[in-house]
XYZ file of C-alpha atoms in Angstrom:
687
model
C 315.172 138.974 38.889
C 311.629 139.863 39.960
C 311.417 136.784 42.228
C 314.651 137.766 43.980
C 313.332 141.282 44.558
C 309.985 140.068 45.906
C 311.715 137.658 48.294
C 314.001 140.438 49.548
C 310.960 142.671 50.067
C 309.278 140.044 52.242
C 312.417 139.504 54.315
C 312.976 143.203 54.927
C 309.331 143.798 55.789
C 309.676 141.015 58.355
C 312.705 142.755 59.889
C 310.887 146.064 60.124
C 307.733 144.488 61.571
C 309.669 142.521 64.203
C 311.877 145.363 65.467
C 310.168 148.044 67.554
C 313.297 149.604 69.022
C 317.054 149.241 69.130
C 319.746 150.304 71.537
C 323.274 150.381 70.191
C 326.824 151.419 70.975
C 328.887 152.997 68.218
C 332.477 154.026 67.630
C 332.620 157.027 65.274
C 335.593 158.563 63.454
C 335.138 161.789 61.526
C 337.653 163.190 59.054
C 337.101 166.683 57.656
C 339.274 167.419 54.656
C 338.234 171.026 54.215
C 338.444 173.798 56.802
C 337.587 177.316 55.678
C 337.170 180.712 57.278
C 335.986 183.769 55.319
C 339.329 185.543 54.909
C 341.952 182.939 55.723
C 341.890 179.637 53.912
C 343.260 176.632 55.795
C 342.879 173.280 54.075
C 343.477 171.221 57.228
C 342.278 167.629 57.721
C 340.530 167.776 61.108
C 339.976 164.471 62.910
C 337.583 163.629 65.737
C 336.670 160.351 67.382
C 334.009 159.482 69.914
C 332.061 156.584 71.411
C 328.305 156.931 71.722
C 325.135 155.268 72.971
C 322.074 155.635 70.810
C 318.630 154.352 70.006
C 316.207 153.872 67.150
C 312.459 153.357 67.339
C 309.415 153.368 65.138
C 308.182 155.345 63.313
C 311.342 157.437 62.988
C 313.181 155.133 60.613
C 315.029 157.818 58.695
C 317.671 158.717 61.270
C 319.372 157.408 64.415
C 319.394 159.208 67.757
C 322.484 159.654 69.928
C 321.853 160.329 73.628
C 325.330 159.868 75.161
C 328.763 160.730 73.739
C 332.216 159.976 75.148
C 334.583 162.218 73.221
C 338.201 161.214 72.714
C 340.226 164.371 72.096
C 342.638 164.250 69.180
C 344.963 166.979 70.387
C 343.704 169.728 68.070
C 340.740 172.052 67.831
C 337.886 169.912 66.551
C 335.031 172.385 66.998
C 334.255 172.142 63.296
C 333.956 168.361 63.505
C 331.705 168.632 66.554
C 329.493 171.113 64.740
C 329.130 168.823 61.732
C 328.415 165.741 63.851
C 325.770 167.686 65.747
C 324.121 169.116 62.640
C 324.213 165.964 60.515
C 322.818 163.108 62.567
C 323.480 159.491 61.643
C 321.155 158.241 58.892
C 319.129 155.167 59.723
C 320.740 152.210 57.920
C 318.268 149.541 59.069
C 315.330 150.086 56.741
C 313.661 153.176 55.326
C 309.931 153.087 56.048
C 307.969 154.725 53.255
C 304.729 154.945 55.291
C 306.199 157.815 57.311
C 305.979 159.958 54.178
C 302.318 159.140 53.629
C 299.458 160.893 55.403
C 296.162 159.288 56.337
C 294.500 161.287 53.575
C 296.660 159.742 50.863
C 297.299 156.071 51.450
C 297.632 155.210 47.774
C 300.641 157.357 46.946
C 303.633 155.952 48.818
C 307.210 157.191 48.552
C 309.787 154.507 49.375
C 313.316 155.498 50.257
C 314.273 151.874 50.408
C 314.439 149.809 47.189
C 313.445 146.583 48.976
C 310.328 147.809 50.760
C 307.101 146.198 49.575
C 305.792 147.995 46.497
C 309.140 149.587 45.703
C 309.253 147.997 42.240
C 306.929 150.816 41.120
C 309.724 153.293 41.715
C 312.910 151.315 41.016
C 314.544 149.364 38.225
C 316.665 146.356 39.233
C 319.644 144.902 37.357
C 321.462 141.688 38.240
C 325.207 142.387 38.213
C 326.419 138.903 39.134
C 327.153 136.401 41.911
C 330.031 136.809 44.377
C 331.675 134.652 47.025
C 331.740 136.290 50.484
C 333.184 134.007 53.158
C 330.906 130.966 53.430
C 328.087 132.693 51.541
C 327.185 133.154 47.921
C 325.805 136.656 47.445
C 323.955 138.299 44.570
C 324.942 141.823 43.536
C 321.938 143.908 42.454
C 321.996 147.438 41.039
C 319.005 149.689 41.823
C 318.091 152.770 39.757
C 315.229 155.190 40.603
C 312.575 155.666 37.923
C 311.617 159.213 38.985
C 313.602 162.307 39.948
C 310.930 163.693 42.312
C 310.452 160.580 44.487
C 312.826 160.051 47.458
C 315.109 157.179 46.561
C 318.635 155.786 46.628
C 320.844 154.640 43.765
C 323.605 152.067 44.044
C 324.309 148.366 44.632
C 323.015 145.884 47.235
C 324.398 142.447 48.143
C 321.797 139.746 48.883
C 322.399 136.328 50.444
C 321.638 133.931 47.598
C 320.009 131.327 49.850
C 317.391 133.478 51.606
C 317.638 137.019 50.085
C 318.849 138.734 53.267
C 320.561 142.040 52.462
C 324.099 141.779 53.822
C 325.734 144.944 52.412
C 324.973 148.041 50.366
C 326.666 150.990 48.695
C 324.393 153.820 47.558
C 323.848 157.559 47.255
C 320.676 159.549 47.917
C 318.888 161.221 45.050
C 317.946 164.893 45.261
C 314.418 164.215 46.504
C 315.524 161.950 49.388
C 317.882 164.340 51.135
C 315.758 165.107 54.146
C 314.765 163.952 57.613
C 311.201 163.402 58.693
C 309.635 164.162 62.060
C 306.181 162.822 62.890
C 303.757 163.360 65.759
C 302.347 160.566 67.927
C 299.534 159.935 65.461
C 301.976 159.394 62.627
C 301.226 162.640 60.819
C 304.163 164.450 59.277
C 305.234 167.430 61.362
C 308.419 168.552 59.671
C 310.571 167.574 56.701
C 314.043 169.052 56.768
C 316.776 168.992 54.126
C 319.968 167.652 55.705
C 322.716 167.084 53.184
C 323.910 167.499 49.610
C 323.730 165.806 46.218
C 326.838 163.671 46.825
C 325.900 161.796 50.026
C 327.296 158.269 49.739
C 326.734 155.525 52.314
C 328.471 152.146 52.416
C 327.077 149.579 54.881
C 328.421 146.158 55.885
C 326.124 143.984 58.025
C 326.487 141.076 60.461
C 324.008 138.437 61.644
C 322.699 139.181 65.176
C 320.581 137.018 67.489
C 320.240 134.417 64.719
C 317.434 136.602 63.419
C 318.547 139.934 62.012
C 321.186 141.284 59.673
C 322.125 144.629 61.253
C 324.887 147.118 60.341
C 328.370 146.372 61.608
C 330.243 149.180 59.825
C 328.791 152.198 58.061
C 330.840 154.711 56.054
C 329.532 158.086 54.948
C 331.027 160.621 52.570
C 329.299 163.914 51.910
C 329.876 167.622 51.372
C 328.444 170.414 53.489
C 328.397 174.161 53.003
C 329.816 176.387 55.753
C 329.501 180.143 55.151
C 329.450 179.492 51.451
C 332.472 177.161 51.276
C 332.381 173.452 50.499
C 333.651 171.026 53.163
C 334.234 167.322 52.585
C 333.318 164.985 55.462
C 334.216 161.297 55.741
C 332.644 159.496 58.694
C 333.214 155.877 59.790
C 330.728 154.382 62.275
C 331.381 150.976 63.857
C 328.412 149.406 65.681
C 329.869 147.621 68.703
C 326.687 146.035 70.099
C 322.885 145.982 69.895
C 319.948 145.367 72.210
C 316.782 144.577 70.238
C 313.245 145.289 71.520
C 314.129 146.411 75.056
C 310.981 146.126 77.269
C 311.988 149.132 79.417
C 313.048 151.233 76.448
C 310.807 154.206 77.273
C 312.159 154.522 80.799
C 315.858 154.425 79.922
C 315.735 156.982 77.130
C 317.117 160.270 78.531
C 315.486 163.552 77.579
C 318.852 165.225 76.956
C 322.188 164.164 75.573
C 324.888 163.376 78.123
C 328.516 164.262 77.407
C 330.939 161.985 79.243
C 334.530 162.830 80.126
C 337.466 161.535 78.111
C 338.102 157.817 78.276
C 341.901 157.781 78.539
C 342.216 154.043 77.993
C 340.435 154.374 74.668
C 342.428 157.505 73.901
C 345.585 155.382 73.695
C 344.105 153.419 70.818
C 343.217 156.646 69.063
C 346.741 157.976 69.148
C 348.001 154.804 67.520
C 346.162 155.766 64.321
C 348.610 157.218 61.772
C 348.443 160.993 62.014
C 347.572 163.159 59.069
C 349.856 166.094 58.253
C 348.935 169.511 59.616
C 348.455 170.732 56.059
C 347.472 168.877 52.939
C 349.978 168.795 50.148
C 349.349 170.960 47.087
C 348.425 167.867 45.075
C 345.947 166.643 47.728
C 344.278 170.045 47.918
C 343.990 170.274 44.155
C 342.415 166.816 43.912
C 339.796 167.656 46.544
C 339.031 171.061 45.056
C 338.907 169.663 41.534
C 336.465 166.913 42.465
C 334.078 169.334 44.168
C 334.328 172.033 41.506
C 333.871 169.575 38.632
C 330.633 168.380 40.217
C 329.383 171.934 40.765
C 330.297 172.970 37.232
C 328.643 169.868 35.802
C 325.346 170.948 37.348
C 325.874 174.525 36.196
C 326.647 173.360 32.651
C 323.340 171.539 32.319
C 321.455 174.487 33.825
C 322.967 176.803 31.217
C 322.099 174.431 28.375
C 318.498 173.701 29.287
C 317.630 177.037 30.958
C 314.958 175.318 33.022
C 316.631 172.795 35.363
C 316.009 175.116 38.312
C 312.287 174.733 37.681
C 312.484 170.952 37.806
C 314.706 171.013 40.887
C 312.495 173.393 42.857
C 309.192 171.764 41.937
C 310.557 168.377 43.002
C 311.549 169.775 46.405
C 308.220 171.581 46.788
C 306.293 168.408 46.048
C 308.181 166.639 48.847
C 307.621 169.457 51.337
C 303.830 169.318 50.970
C 302.272 167.696 54.048
C 300.844 164.334 53.183
C 303.738 163.428 50.919
C 301.699 163.631 47.698
C 303.054 165.169 44.525
C 300.055 167.457 44.239
C 298.362 167.727 40.866
C 300.251 170.890 40.033
C 303.026 171.789 42.449
C 302.624 175.539 42.194
C 304.905 178.062 43.786
C 304.785 181.801 43.153
C 307.893 183.927 43.601
C 308.000 187.687 43.229
C 310.344 189.244 40.693
C 311.643 192.769 41.121
C 314.005 194.179 38.495
C 315.224 197.651 37.663
C 316.621 198.973 34.376
C 316.594 202.134 32.288
C 313.787 200.892 29.999
C 311.118 199.823 32.492
C 312.430 201.460 35.663
C 310.724 199.121 38.152
C 309.582 195.768 36.781
C 307.265 193.725 39.024
C 306.203 190.221 38.136
C 305.396 186.705 39.310
C 306.630 183.319 38.194
C 304.584 180.150 38.710
C 306.466 176.851 38.555
C 304.727 173.501 38.396
C 305.355 169.808 37.734
C 302.342 167.618 36.845
C 302.344 164.531 39.040
C 301.532 162.056 36.285
C 304.097 163.297 33.765
C 307.465 162.194 35.067
C 310.549 164.345 34.533
C 308.483 167.286 33.287
C 308.394 170.862 34.562
C 307.019 174.165 33.405
C 306.622 177.788 34.463
C 304.459 180.797 33.664
C 305.914 184.268 34.176
C 304.115 187.607 33.869
C 305.251 191.124 34.723
C 304.719 194.825 34.141
C 307.165 197.691 33.551
C 306.071 200.916 35.236
C 307.845 203.359 32.894
C 307.383 201.711 29.504
C 303.847 200.716 30.588
C 304.113 197.311 28.926
C 303.115 193.833 30.068
C 305.583 190.993 29.481
C 305.270 187.264 29.814
C 306.851 183.880 29.163
C 305.715 180.254 29.279
C 308.425 177.587 29.458
C 308.433 173.786 29.277
C 311.109 171.190 30.078
C 311.060 167.421 29.549
C 313.939 165.108 30.505
C 314.415 161.714 28.847
C 316.381 158.559 29.613
C 317.356 156.822 32.819
C 320.164 159.275 33.501
C 318.216 162.324 32.258
C 320.911 163.206 29.735
C 318.582 164.187 26.897
C 316.107 167.047 27.206
C 313.662 169.130 25.189
C 312.682 172.636 26.189
C 310.448 175.230 24.577
C 309.345 178.799 25.247
C 306.575 181.181 24.245
C 307.505 184.744 25.130
C 306.856 188.472 24.800
C 309.516 190.285 26.834
C 312.665 192.411 26.808
C 315.601 190.759 25.067
C 319.357 191.314 25.327
C 322.563 189.649 24.106
C 324.816 190.088 27.167
C 326.136 186.952 28.883
C 324.132 186.273 32.054
C 327.228 184.692 33.639
C 328.767 188.179 33.686
C 325.582 190.245 33.934
C 322.923 188.456 35.989
C 319.469 189.920 36.662
C 320.358 190.617 40.285
C 323.674 192.243 39.378
C 322.191 194.460 36.659
C 319.281 195.520 38.881
C 321.584 196.438 41.754
C 324.103 198.368 39.665
C 321.360 200.186 37.705
C 319.460 201.265 40.796
C 322.513 202.281 42.831
C 324.791 204.077 40.359
C 323.206 203.928 36.866
C 325.380 201.063 35.574
C 322.842 199.358 33.307
C 325.077 197.027 31.306
C 322.425 195.567 29.031
C 321.262 196.806 25.617
C 317.573 195.948 25.361
C 315.073 195.322 22.587
C 311.515 193.943 22.597
C 311.102 190.376 21.383
C 308.084 188.103 21.042
C 307.952 184.629 19.573
C 308.712 180.963 20.259
C 311.744 178.695 20.633
C 312.397 174.960 20.690
C 315.625 173.389 21.946
C 317.067 169.857 21.991
C 320.012 169.125 24.281
C 322.252 166.252 25.273
C 324.808 165.808 28.045
C 327.552 163.537 26.672
C 329.456 163.277 29.964
C 329.151 165.103 33.278
C 331.003 168.174 32.060
C 330.277 168.202 28.312
C 326.962 169.039 26.670
C 325.414 170.366 23.467
C 322.187 172.026 22.417
C 320.516 172.932 19.122
C 317.643 175.423 19.039
C 315.255 177.030 16.592
C 314.113 180.562 17.460
C 311.435 182.613 15.725
C 310.822 186.105 17.102
C 309.892 189.665 16.178
C 312.492 192.222 17.331
C 311.661 195.901 17.957
C 313.674 198.796 19.361
C 312.900 200.266 22.799
C 313.907 203.573 24.369
C 315.284 204.693 27.707
C 312.438 205.863 29.976
C 314.069 206.825 33.271
C 317.133 208.538 34.729
C 316.477 207.747 38.381
C 319.096 206.088 40.592
C 319.985 206.354 44.265
C 323.438 207.801 43.581
C 324.787 209.796 40.613
C 321.434 211.593 40.420
C 322.789 214.369 38.162
C 324.089 211.943 35.534
C 321.820 210.366 32.887
C 321.620 206.680 32.066
C 323.493 205.469 29.016
C 321.341 205.717 25.878
C 319.851 202.394 24.808
C 321.227 201.681 21.282
C 318.747 201.381 18.450
C 318.354 198.088 16.609
C 317.289 196.978 13.149
C 313.630 195.964 13.567
C 312.475 192.778 11.886
C 311.662 189.082 12.008
C 314.464 186.815 13.257
C 314.257 183.114 12.393
C 317.453 181.368 13.386
C 319.176 178.092 14.183
C 321.624 178.051 17.087
C 324.096 175.281 17.979
C 326.274 175.373 21.099
C 328.824 173.102 22.805
C 330.009 173.643 26.378
C 332.726 171.987 28.435
C 333.101 173.139 32.033
C 335.478 171.769 34.696
C 337.526 173.230 37.516
C 340.556 173.831 35.287
C 338.939 174.429 31.894
C 335.794 176.237 30.800
C 335.472 176.159 27.016
C 332.745 176.323 24.437
C 331.651 177.313 20.974
C 328.433 178.427 19.311
C 327.032 179.070 15.844
C 324.020 181.297 15.139
C 322.573 181.129 11.630
C 319.738 183.127 10.059
C 318.804 183.422 6.383
C 316.231 185.367 4.373
C 315.699 182.662 1.765
C 315.954 179.378 3.657
C 314.528 180.434 7.051
C 312.295 183.307 5.839
C 314.069 185.726 8.163
C 314.540 189.477 7.663
C 318.286 188.965 8.194
C 321.028 186.869 6.601
C 324.223 186.255 8.570
C 326.149 183.661 10.572
C 327.925 184.254 13.902
C 330.741 182.044 15.237
C 331.914 182.190 18.869
C 334.690 180.403 20.759
C 335.909 180.890 24.335
C 338.517 179.171 26.495
C 339.310 179.749 30.201
C 342.117 177.889 31.976
C 343.707 178.054 35.420
C 346.717 176.370 36.997
C 348.057 176.419 40.534
C 351.722 177.368 40.161
C 352.678 177.372 43.862
C 350.925 176.998 47.200
C 350.293 180.774 47.272
C 349.772 181.584 43.593
C 347.655 180.700 40.588
C 347.807 181.455 36.855
C 344.685 182.295 34.798
C 344.302 182.557 31.030
C 341.186 183.736 29.185
C 340.589 183.716 25.433
C 337.443 184.950 23.698
C 336.707 185.377 19.999
C 333.883 185.930 17.544
C 333.604 186.086 13.757
C 330.776 186.507 11.276
C 329.731 186.298 7.653
C 327.051 188.422 6.006
C 325.590 191.757 7.123
C 325.088 191.464 10.902
C 322.258 193.405 12.570
C 323.623 195.817 15.250
C 321.785 194.032 18.081
C 324.046 191.001 17.408
C 327.386 192.839 17.272
C 330.085 191.545 19.609
C 331.505 193.307 22.651
C 334.619 192.500 24.681
C 335.161 195.739 26.549
C 335.852 196.483 30.098
C 335.082 196.037 33.732
C 331.632 195.369 35.133
C 330.165 195.375 38.625
C 331.288 192.426 40.736
C 333.408 190.833 37.992
C 337.195 190.792 37.795
C 338.706 187.644 36.347
C 339.033 187.553 32.581
C 337.966 191.150 31.894
C 339.926 194.024 30.383
C 340.283 196.665 33.101
C 341.632 199.723 31.331
C 338.413 200.412 29.398
C 334.758 200.581 30.374
C 332.113 198.054 29.423
C 330.701 198.475 25.873
C 333.773 200.528 24.896
C 334.565 198.566 21.698
C 332.201 196.731 19.370
C 332.288 194.996 15.957
C 331.168 191.944 14.017
C 334.494 190.179 14.651
C 336.838 190.324 17.631
C 339.564 188.596 19.641
C 340.506 189.230 23.266
C 343.088 187.575 25.494
C 343.820 188.143 29.195
C 346.635 186.594 31.271
C 346.557 186.956 35.070
C 348.852 185.877 37.888
C 347.332 185.910 41.404
C 349.732 185.970 44.363
C 348.465 185.603 47.931
C 349.906 188.165 50.359
C 350.846 185.418 52.812
C 353.892 184.663 50.698
C 355.407 187.968 51.912
C 355.120 186.818 55.528
C 357.232 183.812 54.671
C 360.074 186.039 53.518
C 360.087 188.121 56.692
C 357.350 190.776 56.407
C 355.479 190.215 59.671
C 352.189 192.040 59.051
C 348.830 190.403 59.765
C 347.052 192.276 56.957
C 349.137 190.328 54.425
C 347.035 187.222 55.101
C 343.877 188.857 53.721
C 345.185 190.560 50.560
C 346.401 189.389 47.186
C 348.320 190.876 44.278
C 347.189 190.491 40.667
C 349.562 190.991 37.743
C 347.647 191.158 34.477
C 348.092 191.735 30.781
C 345.390 191.953 28.122
C 345.100 192.455 24.372
C 342.080 192.943 22.143
C 341.124 193.552 18.539
C 337.777 194.312 16.884
C 336.563 195.188 13.407
C 333.253 196.144 11.773
C 332.691 195.096 8.159
C 331.314 197.512 5.589
C 328.138 195.426 5.163
C 327.318 195.564 8.862
C 328.247 199.244 9.169
C 325.866 200.186 6.335
C 322.959 198.497 8.151
C 323.444 200.931 11.036
C 323.965 204.144 9.035
C 320.674 205.709 10.147
C 320.669 204.237 13.665
C 321.976 205.613 16.959
C 324.448 202.783 17.564
C 328.061 202.892 18.900
C 330.467 201.795 16.149
C 333.871 202.325 17.811
C 336.383 199.561 17.058
C 340.022 199.153 18.033
C 342.573 201.055 15.975
C 344.888 198.125 15.452
C 345.394 196.100 18.632
C 344.438 197.343 22.092
C 346.990 196.534 24.828
C 346.993 196.945 28.609
C 349.064 195.776 31.582
C 348.938 196.488 35.278
C 349.037 195.516 38.936
C 346.056 195.146 41.248
C 345.832 194.921 45.045
C 342.699 193.389 46.510
C 341.330 191.579 49.529
C 340.992 187.868 48.835
C 337.207 188.184 48.414
C 337.474 191.008 45.838
C 335.345 193.374 47.915
C 337.771 196.284 47.490
C 340.345 196.669 44.756
C 343.031 199.151 43.727
C 344.377 198.912 40.147
C 347.333 200.612 38.453
C 346.850 200.260 34.682
C 348.751 201.325 31.585
C 347.243 200.963 28.088
C 348.047 202.208 24.595
C 345.065 204.618 24.541
C 346.149 206.910 27.405
C 349.667 208.207 27.934
C 349.448 207.942 31.708
C 348.992 205.426 34.491
C 345.309 204.907 35.306
C 344.513 204.500 39.005
C 341.184 202.872 39.806
C 339.698 202.129 43.217
C 336.509 200.115 43.225
C 334.239 198.656 45.883
C 332.375 195.588 44.634
C 333.237 196.528 41.051
């Protein structure tokens, strides 16, 4: 295998050394399967086709340049397609020169994009898949896998001519570190590195033999996702290379300084119209497949981030190491980011977080965080470590050393940004805090893209803290909610969690175990959690949601670990009980269930109500039940503490109708529950 790779490296170096410039003519077709606007969602497959003249020259081997376009109109508004084609230039399929990412100061550390550049075996693993028959040729199929996550690279398969190791075809995706374009000055120094696309950029290239000397692309297919005003758009682009001119002597004189847009070529337009037309609107099944594919990928990334807690560190340090001029992964890629938080314990918290990734320890990242609370007058800090293992980075180890404020609320519902904003604006501090200092060690594994598990050991001292401020911008005359007291002591615990997260289903379970005798903890109890979220598109204009959440325990549970399933929070609607406020009920065991039916207002226009505002509103029909209980053992632990102990008297029930804009900025709810004997009317903005 190594001999095949070395031969291919020599051949491709010869191609790159012998080609100084290229002129080419291309025929491009762009299909856009997603079209979004902020308030009106139209899943329409746009289509645009054009013919173009372009060029490529050293040292810019990362992308192609288009200087003349002859657009063939497709009979519909294709402004979105034009915007995407302008923003995302054609990637260079000829060869990826790694020297462009290396400054004169650092000639030893080279970063190859291309797996068959000389020296690329340091950064790639090669696997022989087999031998295929392609026309008159025998070709070898080779799989390439990057060794490092922070080095620009591609992953996929390449077809090599068995007789002379020419690369005749390829099918690959970019890794996270390679998603950029490079601009260099005349001296070859890097001037700008710009991120251009996403984590799912796939390129398929088929080549032909030109001038009895070079294998150059004949057809190139791209598939990638872009983000437009926060929405995901899928783009499929087909580029056919009609002709080439290699090493033009007068190349510098013919290259225009600006792009030229030609008028429509009506003869070529006839061939366009012969292409089978796509429907004006995707079917429900087609939409669901596209949405599901995108969402599953997004949720897969989110799942791993939740399990390991530190993937953001690794991701950001990898990008920072690339952005450094000179292309070197500096000894410690350090980046400081300011942290500003506000809560009723510290008032203003100011801190810094340093994130770094040592160059010689692959797949490793760490961070150091330090901060100060102005009202409690306490310093806090945390040091974190993350190490990924395996070719596919499915196994990880993370650890923490910390002295900071702790809380039990789910960060998916109550993020730092959300809690800071709501606390500062209108005194809605949703978290119950306590001081914790100690260490933790976690081992995690990602079984498949959307299923993972983690086991952790945590050892920490827990101490109560008090409210220290009543300042907020609004509601100045009202005090903050009192911070509940906790049972101080040493917590040594084992925690096991499983998470499964896709577009249709988000489910998981966790077990937290602590014991005075076995783990030398000051507490002895076990907590069991299970949650299940499901959604289903019932019609083109409606969707059904179901949310189930439960928790049970054994032993005397400390009050800081009691469950909560109550009420609405800032910026969160789906899956929450609306007729009660947050932290309304508590207990050491609970069950809650919420069923929702969302109906887009556009359905009313279809039955004759001709009002434009119906396109930007939706109706929500909801029903929720809940039950909680507090055992005598747990209640006795909190007898001398200022802790809410309200549980449901039997089963809590609510039902209602909500009217909202489709982005949930404003909402009006009509709610009936079995606590009040009247209809509750609630109007909320961003709540």
